[in-house]
DNA sequence: CTGAAAGCGCTTACAG
DNA sequence: CTGAAAGCGCTTACAG
């Protein structure tokens, strides 16, 4: 069993409160001799004393901890390492810890577990990372819960931090227009979403809207490539894009919903002997990490670091002002240039 | 301030201990009437009562929590989402929470913070994910620490869970040999490691060793492609591989240290009009996620889910048997077939 | 300078 | 069936 404060005190022959004061540097007002301080600190070290945080927390009345709530379903929450690190670092500045928690999803058997999970959480606040629209029930459960919560990658009126997808899409479209492209297509995601997902992520609508807006403004015609909304197996994708690129009136530029589309499109382009960017300009949305993992295509990069930091800031404010809500904030994408436009 | 047990008790007009017993289902032996049970549960619900976990933990003498220790340095720890989820799920089965903690690295200014971080951790055990050899100092700090620890993705004699890279490399080499390839090259990583990293990850040696073993066994000649150990900018990589593939005696198969090498090699192959796999067979090491993010190359896939689960198992055993060590365990890669061999 | 005491919110033998 | 009490390990006014 771990050493307690009492044991350290006994070893030195003083009262536990003295040890506590010295170890917590609350002794400045008391003119305790350096000798005694050293003596006590050394004893704590020798005995391998580690303060019991639970005991401390119970006194302080908080947990010094924030929980990151994730979906259990693969694909329903988005947790790139940079987001995680940024959340951690920002919490660390406030001497708070980060707790990871997957919440059972609506259709799962464990659904009834949610309240239990939320109850057993040792956290002062919640960071909710449900990338895709989550069931009403979960939202309700979380809002009903006493803990302050901030939502990330989701567009709510209040208490959310999300990337400005529409603005980024406009920016990307303008890049392609400025490059002199005339037949600029938008390629929607085709593989990521399962059929039973009714509520789609806001980025799906917003990216297209931004694209459409700029294209029309430039007097061009929007074209959406999405295989009629049907999923397409990985193997079939190259074929699909090859066909599109072999038409007479083929696109001379493409804007991709997500970087997973890059591989089949680049393969199709090479098959058709189309040079990038001379014959075909490409720009995609991508994760921050893509910049460092060999993406050779220009990208609108998710502002994961900033989102993490801002979310923690907002959550801290909510923790300090219980019951208060804050306006949601959008964050701009950054632009990663790789010579494909 | 949150509702306490006492307040619930007062609302119903009973003693706090009664409420505690009923809410924790310890009331079976006491024949408490269903009516009273319902009454108390309802009151707890109405008042939004959430038990204070710190208070509970302090009584139980543990934290119900395990900390995952990560490096602060990008690239020094490897945290794919499936590993994280698997760790979470396995802990969840044991009603334990997961705490994320980045530890300052040896060369950082915050280095002195390590002991403090370790001290302030509310955890019953440590899962250490320092993918690359970590400084002696950190190892020492962690071993000195009273908490039981398990290391993942690292090959120690004791208390570690790691993937069997040598075995996987042998398997991959055999695949290429069985496909009738004669000029099988091994492509070492060139971009990931900075110059100042002296201790390299064991996978670097082990993968090459496995490859070399099988190649020699088959009477073939090992060839290592690594640009003389020098880093190569992304842009230069396609050039580099194009040159290699344009030689008369070019490789007819390649085994890649990591999937980040796929893009430049595939691009170079297309430039040279080499068909995959007819003219060039490829097989790479990759993360579990790659299978779902459009990797079109056969891969030895990191067993992230199994590693997470096994690490948690071992850690649980260590928590139950303080001071005891366990033999390290290796875990096999799985093989992802994508038609490139 | 130091100690005795109260108390954070909870659980659990123990007594009735 | 229920209550009074002790105690988990700590911190912090309060008293000396």
XYZ file of C-alpha atoms (C1' of nucleotides) in Angstrom:
714
model
C 0.000 0.000 0.000
C 1.247 3.478 -0.782
C 2.822 5.698 1.817
C 0.537 8.245 3.419
C 1.125 11.712 4.701
C 0.741 10.408 8.220
C 3.572 7.940 7.776
C 5.895 10.626 6.518
C 4.954 12.765 9.488
C 5.650 9.929 11.896
C 9.021 9.225 10.309
C 10.122 12.827 10.840
C 8.330 13.206 14.145
C 6.016 16.085 13.284
C 2.318 16.518 12.793
C 0.815 15.584 9.385
C -0.374 19.131 8.866
C 3.206 20.360 8.912
C 4.186 17.902 6.218
C 1.210 18.898 4.121
C 2.074 22.572 4.383
C 5.673 22.087 3.405
C 5.048 19.664 0.555
C 2.485 22.064 -0.863
C 4.706 25.098 -0.447
C 2.204 26.762 1.826
C 4.911 27.252 4.406
C 6.194 30.614 3.244
C 4.239 32.537 5.832
C 5.445 30.377 8.623
C 9.182 30.872 8.588
C 9.931 27.194 8.737
C 13.646 26.524 8.817
C 15.221 25.259 5.630
C 16.690 22.418 7.560
C 13.312 21.128 8.592
C 11.939 21.611 5.100
C 14.738 19.563 3.600
C 14.337 16.936 6.238
C 10.663 16.506 5.477
C 11.092 16.578 1.720
C 13.816 13.976 1.954
C 11.663 11.721 4.108
C 8.824 11.988 1.598
C 11.228 11.040 -1.168
C 12.758 8.177 0.778
C 9.417 6.697 1.607
C 8.224 7.149 -1.969
C 5.370 9.310 -0.843
C 2.855 10.259 -3.524
C -0.092 12.379 -2.444
C -3.469 10.777 -2.906
C -5.155 12.952 -5.487
C -8.622 11.707 -4.665
C -8.230 12.897 -1.124
C -6.974 16.229 -2.311
C -9.778 16.570 -4.846
C -12.450 15.810 -2.347
C -11.211 18.693 -0.284
C -10.925 21.031 -3.231
C -14.368 20.041 -4.430
C -13.378 19.213 -7.998
C -11.622 16.507 -9.993
C -9.002 18.463 -11.876
C -10.113 16.434 -14.854
C -12.013 16.820 -18.113
C -13.564 13.936 -20.035
C -13.388 13.596 -23.803
C -16.537 11.821 -24.959
C -16.201 9.723 -28.079
C -18.591 7.586 -30.011
C -18.143 3.834 -29.866
C -18.945 3.516 -33.534
C -16.030 3.640 -35.829
C -16.367 6.658 -38.072
C -18.691 8.512 -35.758
C -15.993 10.362 -33.937
C -12.906 11.864 -35.363
C -9.842 11.847 -33.174
C -6.661 12.785 -35.001
C -3.586 12.762 -32.835
C -3.035 16.501 -33.151
C -6.472 17.236 -31.770
C -5.798 14.952 -28.854
C -2.428 16.508 -28.163
C -3.770 20.006 -28.398
C -6.562 19.230 -25.951
C -4.077 17.629 -23.607
C -1.635 20.516 -23.756
C -4.273 23.143 -23.170
C -5.660 21.237 -20.207
C -2.166 20.744 -18.889
C -1.666 24.501 -18.765
C -4.619 24.570 -16.400
C -3.329 21.617 -14.417
C -6.173 19.455 -15.559
C -6.082 15.857 -16.658
C -7.724 14.303 -19.682
C -10.051 11.342 -19.411
C -11.021 9.325 -22.494
C -14.529 7.948 -22.617
C -16.361 6.115 -25.342
C -20.099 6.398 -25.049
C -22.314 3.555 -26.254
C -24.256 4.503 -29.372
C -27.974 4.696 -29.770
C -28.448 1.396 -31.518
C -26.160 -0.604 -29.283
C -27.254 -2.999 -26.579
C -25.300 -1.087 -24.020
C -27.301 2.022 -24.657
C -28.809 1.951 -21.201
C -25.282 2.214 -19.860
C -24.941 5.856 -20.834
C -26.344 7.404 -17.676
C -24.165 5.073 -15.660
C -21.072 6.046 -17.595
C -21.857 9.716 -17.195
C -22.418 9.239 -13.485
C -19.192 7.456 -12.830
C -17.093 10.066 -14.602
C -14.594 11.875 -12.485
C -14.653 15.030 -14.496
C -15.378 18.717 -14.057
C -16.463 19.099 -17.656
C -17.182 17.326 -20.920
C -15.648 17.665 -24.360
C -17.967 15.960 -26.812
C -16.472 14.665 -30.040
C -19.304 13.051 -31.957
C -18.354 13.958 -35.476
C -21.611 12.900 -36.990
C -25.008 13.867 -35.853
C -25.668 11.922 -32.784
C -29.017 10.656 -31.595
C -31.307 13.092 -29.819
C -31.169 10.803 -26.852
C -27.445 11.253 -26.323
C -27.658 15.006 -26.683
C -30.452 15.011 -24.145
C -28.569 12.816 -21.741
C -25.551 15.070 -21.925
C -27.471 18.307 -21.588
C -29.463 16.916 -18.713
C -26.244 15.977 -17.049
C -25.025 18.510 -14.585
C -21.557 18.790 -16.097
C -20.713 21.674 -18.414
C -20.097 20.467 -21.940
C -18.512 21.766 -25.136
C -19.115 20.122 -28.518
C -16.394 19.945 -31.130
C -16.573 19.414 -34.899
C -20.270 20.026 -34.679
C -22.305 23.139 -35.447
C -24.634 24.009 -32.607
C -25.908 27.488 -31.754
C -24.241 27.359 -28.398
C -21.213 25.753 -26.837
C -19.584 24.306 -29.907
C -16.323 24.801 -31.770
C -16.302 23.786 -35.407
C -14.257 24.354 -38.539
C -15.741 26.741 -41.091
C -16.312 24.288 -43.905
C -18.242 26.640 -46.114
C -15.568 29.296 -46.032
C -12.873 26.718 -46.725
C -14.823 25.331 -49.658
C -15.188 28.826 -51.091
C -11.478 29.389 -50.713
C -10.662 26.138 -52.459
C -13.082 26.798 -55.283
C -11.572 30.228 -55.801
C -8.101 28.697 -56.017
C -9.253 26.484 -58.856
C -11.056 29.321 -60.579
C -8.004 31.562 -60.312
C -5.948 28.793 -61.868
C -8.122 29.257 -64.930
C -10.125 26.080 -64.576
C -13.525 26.017 -66.219
C -14.915 22.541 -65.599
C -14.523 22.262 -61.858
C -16.215 19.237 -60.323
C -16.996 18.521 -56.696
C -16.419 14.940 -55.602
C -18.581 13.932 -52.672
C -17.604 11.263 -50.213
C -18.779 7.813 -51.240
C -17.325 5.312 -48.874
C -17.476 6.689 -45.420
C -21.119 6.736 -44.474
C -23.283 3.750 -43.909
C -26.817 3.605 -45.227
C -28.503 3.878 -41.892
C -27.064 7.264 -41.100
C -29.885 9.674 -41.527
C -28.356 12.786 -40.089
C -25.262 13.630 -42.011
C -22.428 15.748 -40.795
C -22.813 19.458 -41.494
C -19.576 19.472 -43.476
C -21.271 17.524 -46.247
C -23.770 20.266 -46.951
C -21.442 23.156 -46.134
C -18.579 22.130 -48.357
C -20.854 21.685 -51.306
C -22.624 24.945 -50.593
C -19.347 26.864 -50.525
C -18.229 25.235 -53.749
C -21.532 25.888 -55.482
C -21.602 29.514 -54.384
C -18.200 30.376 -55.827
C -18.682 28.377 -58.998
C -21.946 30.108 -59.785
C -20.465 33.465 -58.878
C -17.760 32.836 -61.468
C -20.404 32.054 -64.054
C -19.465 28.391 -64.184
C -21.616 25.315 -63.867
C -21.458 23.237 -60.682
C -20.998 19.511 -61.205
C -21.337 17.046 -58.429
C -19.738 13.637 -58.662
C -21.184 11.268 -56.141
C -22.192 8.099 -57.946
C -25.817 9.007 -57.299
C -25.232 8.868 -53.593
C -24.393 5.189 -53.727
C -21.404 3.670 -52.013
C -18.665 2.300 -54.186
C -16.217 -0.427 -53.226
C -12.602 0.659 -53.195
C -11.807 -1.495 -56.220
C -14.553 0.062 -58.287
C -13.551 3.612 -57.560
C -10.609 3.731 -59.946
C -12.860 2.440 -62.722
C -15.512 4.969 -61.854
C -13.146 7.916 -61.982
C -11.396 6.622 -65.072
C -14.703 6.681 -66.878
C -15.400 10.202 -65.718
C -11.967 11.377 -66.815
C -12.231 9.783 -70.235
C -15.325 11.708 -71.279
C -14.860 14.442 -73.812
C -16.173 17.078 -71.473
C -14.193 15.760 -68.505
C -13.475 17.962 -65.476
C -10.226 19.933 -65.588
C -10.304 20.339 -61.819
C -11.710 18.489 -58.853
C -12.405 19.402 -55.285
C -12.565 16.381 -53.012
C -14.660 16.006 -49.906
C -11.928 14.031 -48.184
C -8.388 12.820 -48.807
C -9.465 9.195 -49.025
C -10.595 10.051 -52.552
C -7.107 11.071 -53.609
C -5.762 7.598 -54.267
C -8.379 6.363 -56.756
C -8.508 9.711 -58.527
C -4.764 9.982 -58.907
C -4.651 6.415 -60.146
C -7.391 7.105 -62.662
C -5.608 10.243 -63.821
C -2.401 8.325 -64.411
C -4.275 5.659 -66.288
C -5.601 8.345 -68.622
C -2.171 9.953 -68.836
C -3.445 13.171 -67.356
C -0.755 15.276 -65.735
C -1.360 16.961 -62.416
C -1.833 19.897 -62.369
C -1.384 20.614 -66.098
C -4.351 18.552 -67.228
C -6.160 18.161 -63.955
C -6.048 20.339 -60.847
C -6.839 18.720 -57.533
C -7.609 20.079 -54.114
C -8.921 18.118 -51.183
C -10.020 18.411 -47.569
C -7.683 16.613 -45.213
C -6.560 16.030 -41.679
C -3.679 17.969 -40.185
C -1.544 14.863 -40.156
C -1.796 14.490 -43.944
C 0.760 17.236 -44.373
C 3.267 14.962 -42.761
C 2.252 11.703 -44.316
C 2.956 12.181 -47.931
C -0.132 13.887 -49.273
C 0.949 15.264 -52.644
C -2.246 17.163 -53.284
C -3.163 20.690 -52.189
C -5.420 20.543 -49.198
C -7.731 22.466 -46.940
C -6.360 21.268 -43.632
C -8.601 20.800 -40.591
C -7.595 23.220 -37.827
C -7.389 20.473 -35.247
C -4.896 22.128 -32.964
C -6.826 25.352 -32.747
C -10.122 23.561 -32.254
C -8.716 21.580 -29.361
C -7.303 24.672 -27.704
C -10.438 26.769 -28.166
C -12.698 24.001 -26.955
C -10.695 23.671 -23.762
C -10.794 27.446 -23.264
C -14.543 27.546 -23.643
C -14.964 24.589 -21.355
C -12.850 26.256 -18.710
C -15.093 29.281 -18.892
C -18.158 27.095 -18.584
C -16.684 25.333 -15.573
C -16.027 28.644 -13.915
C -19.524 29.946 -14.732
C -21.882 27.066 -14.093
C -25.081 27.147 -16.081
C -23.813 29.724 -18.537
C -23.689 29.128 -22.285
C -21.359 30.642 -24.847
C -21.769 31.381 -28.532
C -20.297 28.772 -30.804
C -17.086 29.633 -32.597
C -15.952 28.679 -36.046
C -12.303 28.166 -36.907
C -10.688 28.579 -40.314
C -9.010 25.785 -42.215
C -5.435 26.309 -43.320
C -4.192 25.809 -46.851
C -1.542 23.252 -47.651
C 0.159 23.807 -50.954
C 1.573 20.780 -52.725
C 1.599 21.868 -56.348
C -1.561 20.171 -57.553
C -3.430 23.341 -58.466
C -22.589 22.806 -6.358
C -23.572 19.225 -7.000
C -26.085 17.402 -4.883
C -24.656 15.212 -2.144
C -25.798 11.965 -0.657
C -26.741 13.808 2.480
C -29.109 16.093 0.604
C -30.874 13.163 -1.004
C -31.202 11.567 2.420
C -32.656 14.701 3.871
C -35.144 15.039 1.029
C -36.478 11.547 1.657
C -36.122 11.767 5.405
C -33.716 8.878 5.957
C -30.121 8.503 7.010
C -27.419 8.913 4.326
C -26.236 5.369 4.859
C -29.599 4.040 3.740
C -29.400 6.012 0.521
C -25.873 4.794 -0.104
C -26.882 1.181 0.392
C -29.820 1.371 -1.949
C -28.079 3.333 -4.679
C -25.235 0.827 -4.623
C -27.532 -2.173 -4.611
C -26.133 -3.387 -1.331
C -29.641 -3.538 0.064
C -30.488 -7.083 -0.944
C -29.721 -8.497 2.468
C -31.795 -5.931 4.205
C -35.256 -6.568 2.804
C -35.911 -2.952 2.115
C -39.356 -2.430 0.667
C -39.572 -1.727 -3.044
C -41.575 1.327 -2.281
C -38.815 2.904 -0.264
C -36.224 1.908 -2.856
C -38.202 3.591 -5.600
C -38.749 6.620 -3.452
C -35.057 7.044 -2.828
C -34.019 6.367 -6.422
C -36.554 8.877 -7.625
C -35.326 11.507 -5.212
C -31.741 10.945 -6.361
C -32.889 11.356 -9.968
C -34.970 14.436 -9.225
C -32.133 16.139 -7.437
C -29.679 15.166 -10.176
C -27.525 13.329 -7.710
C -24.209 12.044 -9.044
C -21.964 10.227 -6.604
C -18.616 11.852 -5.997
C -16.141 9.353 -7.382
C -13.210 10.812 -5.508
C -14.956 10.189 -2.237
C -15.753 6.666 -3.253
C -12.224 6.010 -4.457
C -10.679 7.259 -1.310
C -12.679 4.701 0.595
C -11.905 1.906 -1.836
C -8.237 2.810 -1.796
C -7.784 3.021 -5.562
C -8.553 5.314 -8.488
C -10.317 3.008 -10.884
C -8.128 4.576 -13.505
C -5.156 3.744 -15.720
C -2.905 6.336 -17.341
C -1.652 6.081 -20.898
C 1.765 7.752 -21.053
C 2.698 9.320 -24.360
C 5.713 11.202 -25.556
C 5.378 14.911 -26.200
C 7.511 14.640 -29.286
C 5.675 14.092 -32.466
C 6.702 10.758 -33.903
C 7.928 9.370 -30.638
C 4.702 7.740 -29.698
C 2.318 5.964 -31.923
C -1.333 6.227 -31.078
C -3.627 4.921 -33.787
C -7.295 5.190 -32.960
C -7.801 1.444 -32.868
C -5.161 1.026 -30.210
C -6.805 3.713 -28.154
C -10.240 2.190 -28.541
C -9.027 -1.263 -27.708
C -7.331 -0.039 -24.547
C -10.457 1.840 -23.581
C -12.754 -1.115 -24.184
C -10.614 -3.537 -22.260
C -10.377 -1.159 -19.328
C -14.100 -0.562 -19.502
C -14.708 -4.270 -19.005
C -12.870 -3.877 -15.724
C -14.729 -0.688 -14.843
C -11.589 1.359 -15.152
C -11.168 4.741 -16.757
C -8.465 5.865 -19.138
C -6.309 8.903 -18.493
C -4.195 10.437 -21.262
C -0.854 11.873 -20.272
C 1.933 13.308 -22.348
C 5.282 13.190 -20.639
C 7.883 15.871 -21.367
C 10.811 14.499 -23.341
C 14.399 14.357 -22.280
C 15.607 17.373 -24.211
C 12.708 19.612 -23.335
C 12.774 22.421 -20.821
C 9.927 20.872 -18.934
C 11.937 17.784 -18.281
C 12.033 18.430 -14.563
C 8.255 18.272 -14.603
C 8.206 14.510 -15.071
C 8.265 13.537 -11.420
C 5.556 16.071 -10.739
C 3.389 14.733 -13.525
C 3.854 11.197 -12.301
C 2.981 12.258 -8.791
C -0.178 14.031 -9.671
C -1.536 11.113 -11.658
C -4.704 9.595 -10.352
C -4.012 6.155 -11.689
C -3.619 2.613 -10.448
C -1.284 1.687 -13.271
C 0.661 2.962 -16.272
C 0.525 2.037 -19.930
C 3.650 3.410 -21.572
C 3.538 4.131 -25.288
C 6.932 5.505 -26.237
C 7.344 4.021 -29.659
C 10.969 4.937 -29.975
C 13.658 4.246 -27.496
C 13.148 6.653 -24.753
C 15.840 8.211 -22.619
C 17.253 6.175 -19.761
C 16.065 8.892 -17.472
C 12.408 8.420 -18.293
C 12.633 4.659 -17.977
C 14.255 5.126 -14.603
C 11.671 7.601 -13.456
C 8.882 5.257 -14.406
C 10.434 2.173 -12.879
C 11.238 4.058 -9.718
C 7.665 5.163 -9.544
C 5.521 3.003 -7.371
C 2.869 2.398 -9.990
C 2.862 -0.836 -11.971
C 3.655 -0.217 -15.631
C 3.344 -2.054 -18.933
C 5.226 -0.941 -22.065
C 3.698 -1.248 -25.501
C 5.289 -1.294 -28.965
C 8.627 -1.758 -27.285
C 10.701 -4.896 -26.755
C 11.760 -5.247 -23.148
C 12.506 -8.508 -21.357
C 9.712 -7.912 -18.929
C 6.362 -6.161 -18.868
C 6.060 -5.270 -22.507
C 3.707 -6.151 -25.357
C 5.082 -5.720 -28.857
C 4.360 -6.813 -32.395
C 6.599 -9.534 -33.815
C 8.249 -7.539 -36.552
C 10.798 -10.146 -37.499
C 8.200 -12.831 -37.998
C 6.041 -10.479 -40.038
C 8.997 -9.509 -42.221
C 9.748 -13.172 -42.845
C 6.149 -13.774 -43.785
C 6.142 -10.862 -46.194
C 9.427 -11.895 -47.783
C 8.094 -15.394 -48.290
C 5.011 -14.029 -50.021
C 7.215 -12.246 -52.525
C 9.436 -15.273 -52.998
C 6.433 -17.528 -53.534
C 5.192 -15.083 -56.149
C 8.327 -15.973 -58.089
C 10.165 -12.713 -57.502
C 13.945 -12.823 -57.739
C 15.090 -9.247 -57.198
C 13.354 -8.407 -53.971
C 14.441 -5.131 -52.397
C 13.835 -3.831 -48.908
C 13.018 -0.133 -48.684
C 13.969 1.394 -45.351
C 12.248 4.398 -43.894
C 13.830 7.646 -44.927
C 11.708 10.446 -43.667
C 10.513 9.591 -40.248
C 13.531 9.811 -38.050
C 15.470 12.895 -37.244
C 19.230 12.892 -37.102
C 19.503 13.232 -33.383
C 17.745 9.997 -32.661
C 20.428 7.620 -31.620
C 18.363 4.747 -30.369
C 16.187 3.547 -33.153
C 13.039 1.551 -32.763
C 13.537 -2.211 -32.673
C 11.287 -2.624 -35.696
C 13.943 -1.089 -37.907
C 16.430 -3.823 -37.191
C 13.881 -6.620 -36.861
C 12.084 -6.039 -40.121
C 15.312 -5.998 -42.048
C 16.581 -9.060 -40.216
C 13.456 -11.040 -41.073
C 13.678 -9.972 -44.689
C 17.372 -10.803 -44.948
C 16.889 -14.202 -43.355
C 14.259 -15.367 -45.815
C 15.948 -13.877 -48.853
C 19.199 -15.643 -48.086
C 17.381 -18.851 -47.289
C 15.876 -18.720 -50.764
C 19.319 -18.266 -52.272
C 18.620 -14.685 -53.291
C 20.578 -11.535 -52.686
C 19.340 -8.985 -50.162
C 19.191 -5.405 -51.395
C 18.552 -2.529 -49.120
C 17.260 0.766 -50.459
C 17.737 3.549 -47.978
C 19.464 6.410 -49.760
C 22.561 5.736 -47.663
C 20.627 6.423 -44.515
C 20.024 10.001 -45.536
C 16.665 11.710 -45.308
C 14.964 12.634 -48.520
C 12.433 15.397 -48.997
C 9.043 14.214 -50.128
C 9.474 15.846 -53.527
C 12.744 14.068 -54.167
C 11.427 10.641 -53.315
C 9.583 10.057 -56.573
C 12.753 10.963 -58.469
C 14.813 8.694 -56.306
C 12.564 5.698 -56.830
C 12.136 6.437 -60.501
C 15.855 6.198 -60.928
C 15.978 2.919 -59.058
C 13.168 1.498 -61.139
C 14.720 2.552 -64.396
C 17.915 0.563 -63.929
C 18.304 -2.560 -65.999
C 18.609 -4.750 -62.961
C 15.721 -3.030 -61.192
C 13.864 -4.742 -58.339
C 10.854 -6.800 -59.339
C 9.493 -6.626 -55.805
C 9.756 -4.290 -52.858
C 9.037 -4.631 -49.211
C 8.422 -1.263 -47.515
C 9.223 -0.339 -43.947
C 6.100 1.797 -43.708
C 3.091 2.784 -45.780
C 4.284 6.361 -46.148
C 6.621 4.989 -48.821
C 3.751 3.704 -50.922
C 2.841 7.001 -52.568
C 6.250 7.890 -54.076
C 6.930 4.325 -55.117
C 3.574 3.871 -56.801
C 4.051 7.210 -58.536
C 7.509 6.219 -59.719
C 6.184 2.884 -60.955
C 3.486 4.584 -62.970
C 6.009 6.986 -64.419
C 8.012 4.005 -65.626
C 4.865 2.304 -66.852
C 5.395 -0.631 -64.533
C 2.234 -2.508 -63.727
C 1.527 -3.649 -60.190
C 1.845 -6.510 -59.524
C 2.778 -7.840 -62.986
C 6.039 -5.902 -63.250
C 6.512 -4.941 -59.627
C 5.182 -6.605 -56.497
C 4.728 -4.461 -53.414
C 4.120 -5.242 -49.789
C 4.307 -2.798 -46.922
C 3.964 -2.487 -43.165
C 0.989 -0.410 -42.154
C -1.352 0.666 -39.422
C -4.633 -1.092 -38.826
C -6.531 1.910 -40.103
C -4.873 1.703 -43.524
C -7.164 -1.135 -44.446
C -10.026 1.272 -44.259
C -8.402 4.287 -45.791
C -7.728 3.229 -49.302
C -4.418 1.408 -49.118
C -4.197 -0.497 -52.377
C -1.065 -2.393 -51.480
C -0.731 -5.669 -49.597
C 0.249 -4.985 -46.039
C 1.494 -6.474 -42.816
C -0.959 -4.800 -40.482
C -0.002 -3.805 -36.947
C -2.037 -5.798 -34.418
C -3.119 -2.690 -32.558
C -6.344 -4.032 -31.138
C -4.720 -7.134 -29.727
C -1.800 -5.180 -28.310
C -4.130 -2.823 -26.493
C -6.151 -5.668 -25.037
C -3.141 -7.699 -23.965
C -1.417 -4.720 -22.424
C -4.454 -3.942 -20.303
C -4.676 -7.601 -19.247
C -1.073 -7.644 -18.165
C -1.439 -4.345 -16.379
C -4.441 -5.653 -14.481
C -2.387 -8.602 -13.342
C 0.389 -6.295 -12.248
C -2.040 -4.128 -10.324
C -3.383 -7.183 -8.544
C 0.129 -8.458 -7.788
C 2.164 -5.445 -6.759
C 5.877 -5.744 -7.384
C 5.538 -8.702 -9.706
C 6.856 -8.708 -13.259
C 5.597 -10.677 -16.241
C 7.341 -11.978 -19.336
C 6.919 -9.790 -22.371
C 4.590 -11.016 -25.081
C 4.855 -10.654 -28.808
C 1.819 -10.400 -31.043
C 1.578 -11.376 -34.701
C 0.816 -8.965 -37.499
C -2.097 -9.768 -39.751
C -1.929 -9.855 -43.520
C -4.015 -7.519 -45.647
C -4.376 -8.638 -49.229
C -4.934 -5.976 -51.847
C -3.648 -7.621 -54.995
C -0.205 -6.055 -55.171
C 1.801 -9.276 -54.801
C 6.749 27.925 14.178
C 3.551 23.632 15.337
C -0.449 20.860 16.769
C -5.335 19.522 17.387
C -9.538 19.553 15.078
C -12.909 19.872 11.626
C -14.505 18.450 7.475
C -14.648 17.190 2.191
C -18.457 12.975 0.512
C -18.696 8.653 0.767
C -19.053 3.381 2.503
C -19.427 -0.147 5.778
C -19.015 -2.799 9.822
C -21.687 -2.421 14.069
C -25.481 -1.769 17.074
C -30.140 -1.544 17.766
C -35.121 -2.656 8.385
C -32.473 1.882 9.952
C -29.229 4.978 12.369
C -24.888 6.532 14.596
C -20.144 6.282 14.077
C -15.739 5.525 12.264
C -12.617 6.328 8.842
C -10.457 6.730 3.892
C -6.148 10.742 3.129
C -5.870 15.036 2.798
C -6.023 20.530 3.668
C -6.828 24.511 6.218
C -8.683 27.767 9.320
C -7.860 28.176 14.281
C -5.510 28.139 18.557
C -1.494 28.143 20.986
